[in-house]
mmCIF file of C-alpha atoms and ligand atoms in Angstrom:
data_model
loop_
_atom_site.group_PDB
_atom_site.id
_atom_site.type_symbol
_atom_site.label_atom_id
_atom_site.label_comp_id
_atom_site.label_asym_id
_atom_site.label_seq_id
_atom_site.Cartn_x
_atom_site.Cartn_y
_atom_site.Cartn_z
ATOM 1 C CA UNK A 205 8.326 79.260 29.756
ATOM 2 C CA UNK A 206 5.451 80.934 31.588
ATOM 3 C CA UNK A 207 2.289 81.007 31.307
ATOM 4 C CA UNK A 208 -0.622 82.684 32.661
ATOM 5 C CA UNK A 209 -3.830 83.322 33.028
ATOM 6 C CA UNK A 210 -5.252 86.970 33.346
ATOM 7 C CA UNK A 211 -8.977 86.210 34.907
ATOM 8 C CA UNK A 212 -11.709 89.093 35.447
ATOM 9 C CA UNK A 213 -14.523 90.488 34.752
ATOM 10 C CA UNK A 214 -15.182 92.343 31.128
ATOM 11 C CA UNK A 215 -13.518 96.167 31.227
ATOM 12 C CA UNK A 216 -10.992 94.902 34.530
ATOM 13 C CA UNK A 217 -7.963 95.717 31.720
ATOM 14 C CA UNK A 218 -6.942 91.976 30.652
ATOM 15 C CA UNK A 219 -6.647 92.996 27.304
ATOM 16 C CA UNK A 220 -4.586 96.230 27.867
ATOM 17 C CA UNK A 221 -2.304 94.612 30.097
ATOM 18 C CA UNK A 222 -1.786 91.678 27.898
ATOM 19 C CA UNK A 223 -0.957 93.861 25.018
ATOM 20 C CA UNK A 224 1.542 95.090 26.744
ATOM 21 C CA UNK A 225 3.404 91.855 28.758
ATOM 22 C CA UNK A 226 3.596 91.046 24.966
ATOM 23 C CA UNK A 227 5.150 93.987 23.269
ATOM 24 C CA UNK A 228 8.012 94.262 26.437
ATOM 25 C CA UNK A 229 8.812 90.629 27.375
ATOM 26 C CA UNK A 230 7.603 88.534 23.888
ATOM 27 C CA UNK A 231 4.896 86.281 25.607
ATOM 28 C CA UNK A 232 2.246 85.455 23.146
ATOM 29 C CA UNK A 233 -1.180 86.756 23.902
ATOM 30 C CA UNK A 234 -4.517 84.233 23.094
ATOM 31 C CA UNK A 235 -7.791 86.147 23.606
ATOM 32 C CA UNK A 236 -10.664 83.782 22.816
ATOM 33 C CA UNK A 237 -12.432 87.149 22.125
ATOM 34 C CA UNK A 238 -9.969 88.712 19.693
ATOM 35 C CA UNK A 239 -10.090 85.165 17.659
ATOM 36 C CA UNK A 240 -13.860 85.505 17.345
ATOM 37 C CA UNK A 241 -13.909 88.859 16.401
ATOM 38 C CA UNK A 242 -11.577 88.215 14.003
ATOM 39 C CA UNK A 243 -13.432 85.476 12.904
ATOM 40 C CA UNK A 244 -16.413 87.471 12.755
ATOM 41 C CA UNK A 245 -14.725 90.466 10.913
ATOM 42 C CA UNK A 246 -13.417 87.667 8.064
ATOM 43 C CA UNK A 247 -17.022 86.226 7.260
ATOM 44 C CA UNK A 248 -16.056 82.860 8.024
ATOM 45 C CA UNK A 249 -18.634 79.913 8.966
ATOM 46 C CA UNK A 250 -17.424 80.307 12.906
ATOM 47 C CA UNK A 251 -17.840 84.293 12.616
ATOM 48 C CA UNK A 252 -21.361 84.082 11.659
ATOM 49 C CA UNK A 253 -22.285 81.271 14.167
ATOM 50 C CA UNK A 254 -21.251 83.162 17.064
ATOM 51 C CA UNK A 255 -21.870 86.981 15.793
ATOM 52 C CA UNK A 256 -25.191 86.706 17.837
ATOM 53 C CA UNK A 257 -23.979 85.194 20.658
ATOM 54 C CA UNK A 258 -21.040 87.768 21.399
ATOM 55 C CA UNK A 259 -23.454 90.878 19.782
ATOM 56 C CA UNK A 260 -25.547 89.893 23.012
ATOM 57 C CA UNK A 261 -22.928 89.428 25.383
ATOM 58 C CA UNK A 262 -23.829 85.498 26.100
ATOM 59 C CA UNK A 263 -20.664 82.711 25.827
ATOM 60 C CA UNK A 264 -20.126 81.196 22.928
ATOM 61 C CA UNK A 265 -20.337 77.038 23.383
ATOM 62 C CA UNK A 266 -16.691 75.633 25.375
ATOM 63 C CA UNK A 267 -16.331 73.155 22.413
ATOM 64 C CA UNK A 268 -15.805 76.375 19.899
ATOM 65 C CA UNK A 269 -13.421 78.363 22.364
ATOM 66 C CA UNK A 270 -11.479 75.167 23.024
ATOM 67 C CA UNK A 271 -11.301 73.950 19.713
ATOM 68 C CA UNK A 272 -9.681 77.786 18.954
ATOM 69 C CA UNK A 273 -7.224 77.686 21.992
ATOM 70 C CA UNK A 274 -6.252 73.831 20.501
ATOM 71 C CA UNK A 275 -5.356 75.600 17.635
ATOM 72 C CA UNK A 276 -3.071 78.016 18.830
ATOM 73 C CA UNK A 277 -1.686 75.822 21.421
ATOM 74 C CA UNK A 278 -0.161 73.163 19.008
ATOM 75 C CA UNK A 279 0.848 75.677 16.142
ATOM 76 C CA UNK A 280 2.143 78.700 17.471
ATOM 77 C CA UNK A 281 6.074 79.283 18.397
ATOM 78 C CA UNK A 282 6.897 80.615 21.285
ATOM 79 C CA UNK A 283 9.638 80.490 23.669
ATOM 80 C CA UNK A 284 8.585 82.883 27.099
ATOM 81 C CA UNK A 285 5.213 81.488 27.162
ATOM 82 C CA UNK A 286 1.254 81.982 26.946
ATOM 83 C CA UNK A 287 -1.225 84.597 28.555
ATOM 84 C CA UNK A 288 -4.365 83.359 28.097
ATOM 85 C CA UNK A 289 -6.987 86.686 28.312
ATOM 86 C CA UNK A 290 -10.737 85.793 28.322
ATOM 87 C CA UNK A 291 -9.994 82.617 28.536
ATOM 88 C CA UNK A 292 -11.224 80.074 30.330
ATOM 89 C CA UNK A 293 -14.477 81.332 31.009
ATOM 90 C CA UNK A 294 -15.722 77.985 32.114
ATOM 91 C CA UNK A 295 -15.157 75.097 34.605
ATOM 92 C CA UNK A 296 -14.842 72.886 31.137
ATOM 93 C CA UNK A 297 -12.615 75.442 29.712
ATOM 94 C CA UNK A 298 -10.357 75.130 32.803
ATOM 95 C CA UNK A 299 -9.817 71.214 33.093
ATOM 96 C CA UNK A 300 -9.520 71.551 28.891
ATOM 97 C CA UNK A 301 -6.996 74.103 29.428
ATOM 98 C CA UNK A 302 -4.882 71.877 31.964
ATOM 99 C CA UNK A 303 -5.127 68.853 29.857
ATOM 100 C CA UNK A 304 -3.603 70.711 26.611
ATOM 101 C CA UNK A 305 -0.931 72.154 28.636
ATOM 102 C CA UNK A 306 0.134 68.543 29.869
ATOM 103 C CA UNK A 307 -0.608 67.246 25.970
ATOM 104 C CA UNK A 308 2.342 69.721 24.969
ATOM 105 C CA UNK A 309 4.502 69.131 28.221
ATOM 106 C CA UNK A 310 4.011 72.375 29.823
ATOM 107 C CA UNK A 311 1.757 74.077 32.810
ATOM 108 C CA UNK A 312 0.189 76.407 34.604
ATOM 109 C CA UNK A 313 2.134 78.757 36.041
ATOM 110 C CA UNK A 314 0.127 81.833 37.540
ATOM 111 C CA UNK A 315 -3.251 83.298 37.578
ATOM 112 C CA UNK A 316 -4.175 86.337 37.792
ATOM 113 C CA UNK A 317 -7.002 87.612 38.867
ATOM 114 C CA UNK A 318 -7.848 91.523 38.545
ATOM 115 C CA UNK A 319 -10.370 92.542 40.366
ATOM 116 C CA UNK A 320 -12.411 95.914 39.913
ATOM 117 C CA UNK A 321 -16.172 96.818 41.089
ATOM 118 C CA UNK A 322 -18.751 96.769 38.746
ATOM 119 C CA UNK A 323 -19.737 100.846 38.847
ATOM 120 C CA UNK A 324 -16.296 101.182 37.281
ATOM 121 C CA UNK A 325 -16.589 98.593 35.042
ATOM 122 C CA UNK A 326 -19.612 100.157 33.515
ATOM 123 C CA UNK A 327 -18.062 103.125 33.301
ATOM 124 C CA UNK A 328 -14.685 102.161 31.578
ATOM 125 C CA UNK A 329 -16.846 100.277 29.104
ATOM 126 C CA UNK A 330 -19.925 102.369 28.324
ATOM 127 C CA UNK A 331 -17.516 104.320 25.729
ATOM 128 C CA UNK A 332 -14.568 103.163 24.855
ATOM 129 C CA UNK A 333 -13.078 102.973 21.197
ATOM 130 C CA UNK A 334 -10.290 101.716 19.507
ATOM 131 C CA UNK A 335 -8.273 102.878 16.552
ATOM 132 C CA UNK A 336 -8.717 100.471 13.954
ATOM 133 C CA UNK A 337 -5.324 100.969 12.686
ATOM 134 C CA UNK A 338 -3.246 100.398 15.857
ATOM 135 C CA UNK A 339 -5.504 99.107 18.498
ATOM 136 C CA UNK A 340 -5.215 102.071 20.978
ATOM 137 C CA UNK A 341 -7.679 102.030 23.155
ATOM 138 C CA UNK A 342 -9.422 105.505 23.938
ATOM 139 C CA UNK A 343 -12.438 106.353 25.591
ATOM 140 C CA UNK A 344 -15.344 108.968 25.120
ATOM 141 C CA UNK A 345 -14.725 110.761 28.830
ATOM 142 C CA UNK A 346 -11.805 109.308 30.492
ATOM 143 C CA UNK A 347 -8.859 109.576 27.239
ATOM 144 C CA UNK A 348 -10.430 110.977 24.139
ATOM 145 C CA UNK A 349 -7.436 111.245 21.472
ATOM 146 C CA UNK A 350 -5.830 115.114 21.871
ATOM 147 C CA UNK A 351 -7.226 116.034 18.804
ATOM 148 C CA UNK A 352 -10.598 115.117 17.662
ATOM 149 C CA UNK A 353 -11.019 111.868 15.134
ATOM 150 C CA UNK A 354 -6.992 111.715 14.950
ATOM 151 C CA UNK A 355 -5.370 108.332 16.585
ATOM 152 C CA UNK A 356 -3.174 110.133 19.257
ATOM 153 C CA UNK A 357 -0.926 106.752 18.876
ATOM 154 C CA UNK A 358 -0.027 105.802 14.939
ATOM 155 C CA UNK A 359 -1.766 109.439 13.766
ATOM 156 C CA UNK A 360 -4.649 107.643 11.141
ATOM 157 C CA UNK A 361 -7.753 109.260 10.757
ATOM 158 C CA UNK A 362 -8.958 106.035 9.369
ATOM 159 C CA UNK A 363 -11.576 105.138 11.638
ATOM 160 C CA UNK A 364 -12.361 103.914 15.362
ATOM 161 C CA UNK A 365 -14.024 101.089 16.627
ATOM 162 C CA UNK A 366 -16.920 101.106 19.162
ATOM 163 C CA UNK A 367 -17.493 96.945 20.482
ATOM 164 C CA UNK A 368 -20.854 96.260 19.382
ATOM 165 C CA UNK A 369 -21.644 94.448 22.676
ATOM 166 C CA UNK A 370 -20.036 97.271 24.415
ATOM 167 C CA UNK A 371 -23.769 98.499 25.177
ATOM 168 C CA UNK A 372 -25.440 98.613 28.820
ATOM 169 C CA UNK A 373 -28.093 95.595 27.746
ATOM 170 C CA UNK A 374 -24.861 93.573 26.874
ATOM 171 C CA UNK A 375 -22.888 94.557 29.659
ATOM 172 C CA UNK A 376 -25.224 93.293 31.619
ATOM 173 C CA UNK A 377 -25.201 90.165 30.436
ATOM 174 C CA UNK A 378 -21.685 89.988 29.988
ATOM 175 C CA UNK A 379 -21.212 90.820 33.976
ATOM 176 C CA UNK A 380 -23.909 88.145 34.782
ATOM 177 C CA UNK A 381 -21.965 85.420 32.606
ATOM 178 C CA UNK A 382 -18.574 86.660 34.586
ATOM 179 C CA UNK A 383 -20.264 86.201 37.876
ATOM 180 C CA UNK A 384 -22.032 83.065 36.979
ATOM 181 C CA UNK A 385 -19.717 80.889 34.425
ATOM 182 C CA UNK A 386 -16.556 82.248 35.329
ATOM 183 C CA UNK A 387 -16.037 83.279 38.802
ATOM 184 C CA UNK A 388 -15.980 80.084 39.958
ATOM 185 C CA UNK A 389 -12.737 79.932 38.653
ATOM 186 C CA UNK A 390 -11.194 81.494 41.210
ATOM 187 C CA UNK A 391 -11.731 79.311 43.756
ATOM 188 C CA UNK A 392 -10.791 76.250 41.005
ATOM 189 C CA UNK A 393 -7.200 77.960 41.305
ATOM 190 C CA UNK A 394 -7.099 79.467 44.267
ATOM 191 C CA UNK A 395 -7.641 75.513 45.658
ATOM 192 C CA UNK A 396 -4.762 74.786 42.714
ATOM 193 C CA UNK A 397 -2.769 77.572 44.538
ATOM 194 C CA UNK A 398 -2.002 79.190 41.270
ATOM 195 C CA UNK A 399 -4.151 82.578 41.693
ATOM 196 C CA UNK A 400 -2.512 85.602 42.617
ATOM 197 C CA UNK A 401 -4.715 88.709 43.123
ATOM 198 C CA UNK A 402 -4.876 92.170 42.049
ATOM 199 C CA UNK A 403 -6.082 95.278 42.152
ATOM 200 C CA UNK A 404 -7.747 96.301 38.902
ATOM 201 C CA UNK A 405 -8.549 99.909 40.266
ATOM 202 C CA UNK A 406 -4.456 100.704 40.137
ATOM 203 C CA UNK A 407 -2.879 102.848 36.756
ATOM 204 C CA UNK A 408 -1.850 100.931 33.813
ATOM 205 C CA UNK A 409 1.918 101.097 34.651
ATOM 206 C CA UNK A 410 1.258 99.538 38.586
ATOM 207 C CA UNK A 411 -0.607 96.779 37.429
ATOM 208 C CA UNK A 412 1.909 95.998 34.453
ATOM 209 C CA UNK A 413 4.659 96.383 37.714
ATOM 210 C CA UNK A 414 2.479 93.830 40.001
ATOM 211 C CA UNK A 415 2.163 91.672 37.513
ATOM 212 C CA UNK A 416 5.756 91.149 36.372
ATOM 213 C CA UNK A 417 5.926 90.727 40.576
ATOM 214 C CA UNK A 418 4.263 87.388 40.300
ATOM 215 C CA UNK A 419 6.134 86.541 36.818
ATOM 216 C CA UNK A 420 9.322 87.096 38.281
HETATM 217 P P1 ADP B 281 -14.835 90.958 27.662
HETATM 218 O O1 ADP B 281 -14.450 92.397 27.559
HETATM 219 O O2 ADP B 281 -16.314 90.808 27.909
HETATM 220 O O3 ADP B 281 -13.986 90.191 28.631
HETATM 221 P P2 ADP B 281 -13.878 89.382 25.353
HETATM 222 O O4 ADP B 281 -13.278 90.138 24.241
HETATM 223 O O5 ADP B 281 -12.982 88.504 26.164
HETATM 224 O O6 ADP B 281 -14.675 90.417 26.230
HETATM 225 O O7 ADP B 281 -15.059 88.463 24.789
HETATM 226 C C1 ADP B 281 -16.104 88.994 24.013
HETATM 227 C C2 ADP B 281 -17.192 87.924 23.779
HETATM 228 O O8 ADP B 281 -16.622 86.792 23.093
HETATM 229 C C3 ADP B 281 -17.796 87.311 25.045
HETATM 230 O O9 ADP B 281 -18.849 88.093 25.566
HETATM 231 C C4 ADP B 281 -18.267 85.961 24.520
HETATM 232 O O10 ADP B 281 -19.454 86.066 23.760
HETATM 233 C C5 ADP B 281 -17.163 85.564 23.573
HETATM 234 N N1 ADP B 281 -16.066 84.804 24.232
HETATM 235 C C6 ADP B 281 -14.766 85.192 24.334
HETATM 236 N N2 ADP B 281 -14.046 84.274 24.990
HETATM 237 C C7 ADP B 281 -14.905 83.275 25.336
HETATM 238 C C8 ADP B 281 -14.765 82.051 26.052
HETATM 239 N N3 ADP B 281 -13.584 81.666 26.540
HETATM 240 N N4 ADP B 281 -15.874 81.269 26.207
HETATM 241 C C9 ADP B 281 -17.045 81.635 25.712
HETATM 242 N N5 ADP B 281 -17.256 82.782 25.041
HETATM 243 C C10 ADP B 281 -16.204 83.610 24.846
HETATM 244 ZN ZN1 ZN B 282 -3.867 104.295 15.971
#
């Protein structure tokens, strides 16, 4: 088994590229921020206690994402191992993380960091959309779907999805939190010599090529 960590800022592609390194190779993919949407788009208790907190762009409290990663950790099957995407955020998050690897007998293999300056991250995130049916991710300037209001990928005219914290007062916030909370992270691993950097800037396809690099 491996697993790994994709760290970076919000719009440096963790998502996208974790999609994928689970549709090729069969890892398992926990996003801390798909749960909660999830959990938000359900109605549940946890959904409605953190709809604020995410609509704003602030973390939700480590005891919530932990208790969600717990979850996952000691019920889900899986043989080639774990990419954790937006997750840890935090210091806590981290030495939580390491102590419910060792809890299950397993580790920390790489982390990843992607790096990508913030004028792009703006722009990749000020709008993008996804298709509510598949997940494809599009965006307003950059990869509009060919025709207008038709998913390019699975064809349904059902609907798209704009984040709601995908706004510029969000954004904001959400970059602060990054730099704040969560870069400090990198040094936690680099010290742990697990990280292993790259450049967020690259196409989809060279990333998804350094990346299985490091996984090799
Ligand atoms: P981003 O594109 O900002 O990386 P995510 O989908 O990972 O977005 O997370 C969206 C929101 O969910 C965050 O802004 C935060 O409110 C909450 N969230 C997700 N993961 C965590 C985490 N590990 N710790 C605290 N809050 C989290
Ligand atoms: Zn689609």
């Amino acid at each position: 088994m491996k697993n790994l960590i994709l760290l970076g800022p919000p719009g440096a592609g963790k998502g996208t590229q974790a999609r994928t390194l689970c549709e090729k190779y069969g890892f398992v993919q926990l996003s801390t921020g798909d749960m909660l949407r999830e959990a938000k788009k359900d109605e549940t208790d946890l959904g409605r206690k953190v709809a604020g907190i995410m609509a704003k762009g602030e973390l939700v409290t480590d005891e919530i994402v932990i208790g969600l990663i717990e979850k996952k950790l000691t019920n889900d099957e899986n043989e080639i191992g774990f990419i954790f995407d937006g997750f840890p955020r935090t210091l806590a998050q981290a030495d939580a993380l390491g102590n419910l690897l060792d809890s299950i007998g397993q580790s920390l293999d790489h982390v990843v960091e992607l790096f990508v300056d913030d004028e792009k991250l703006v722009q990749r995130i000020i709008g993008r959309f996804t298709c509510s049916s598949c997940g494809e991710l599009y965006h307003k300037i950059t990869k509009p779907p060919e025709n207008a209001g038709i998913c390019d990928v699975c064809g349904s005219k059902d609907k798209f999805n704009f984040r709601q914290d995908d706004n510029e007062v969000s954004l904001k916030i959400r970059l602060l939190a990054y730099y704040r909370d969560t870069s400090p992270l990198i040094g936690y691993y680099h010290v742990l010599n697990k990280l292993r950097k790259i450049n967020g800037l690259g196409s989809v396809d060279e990333i998804q090529n350094n990346i299985r690099n490091i996984i090799k």
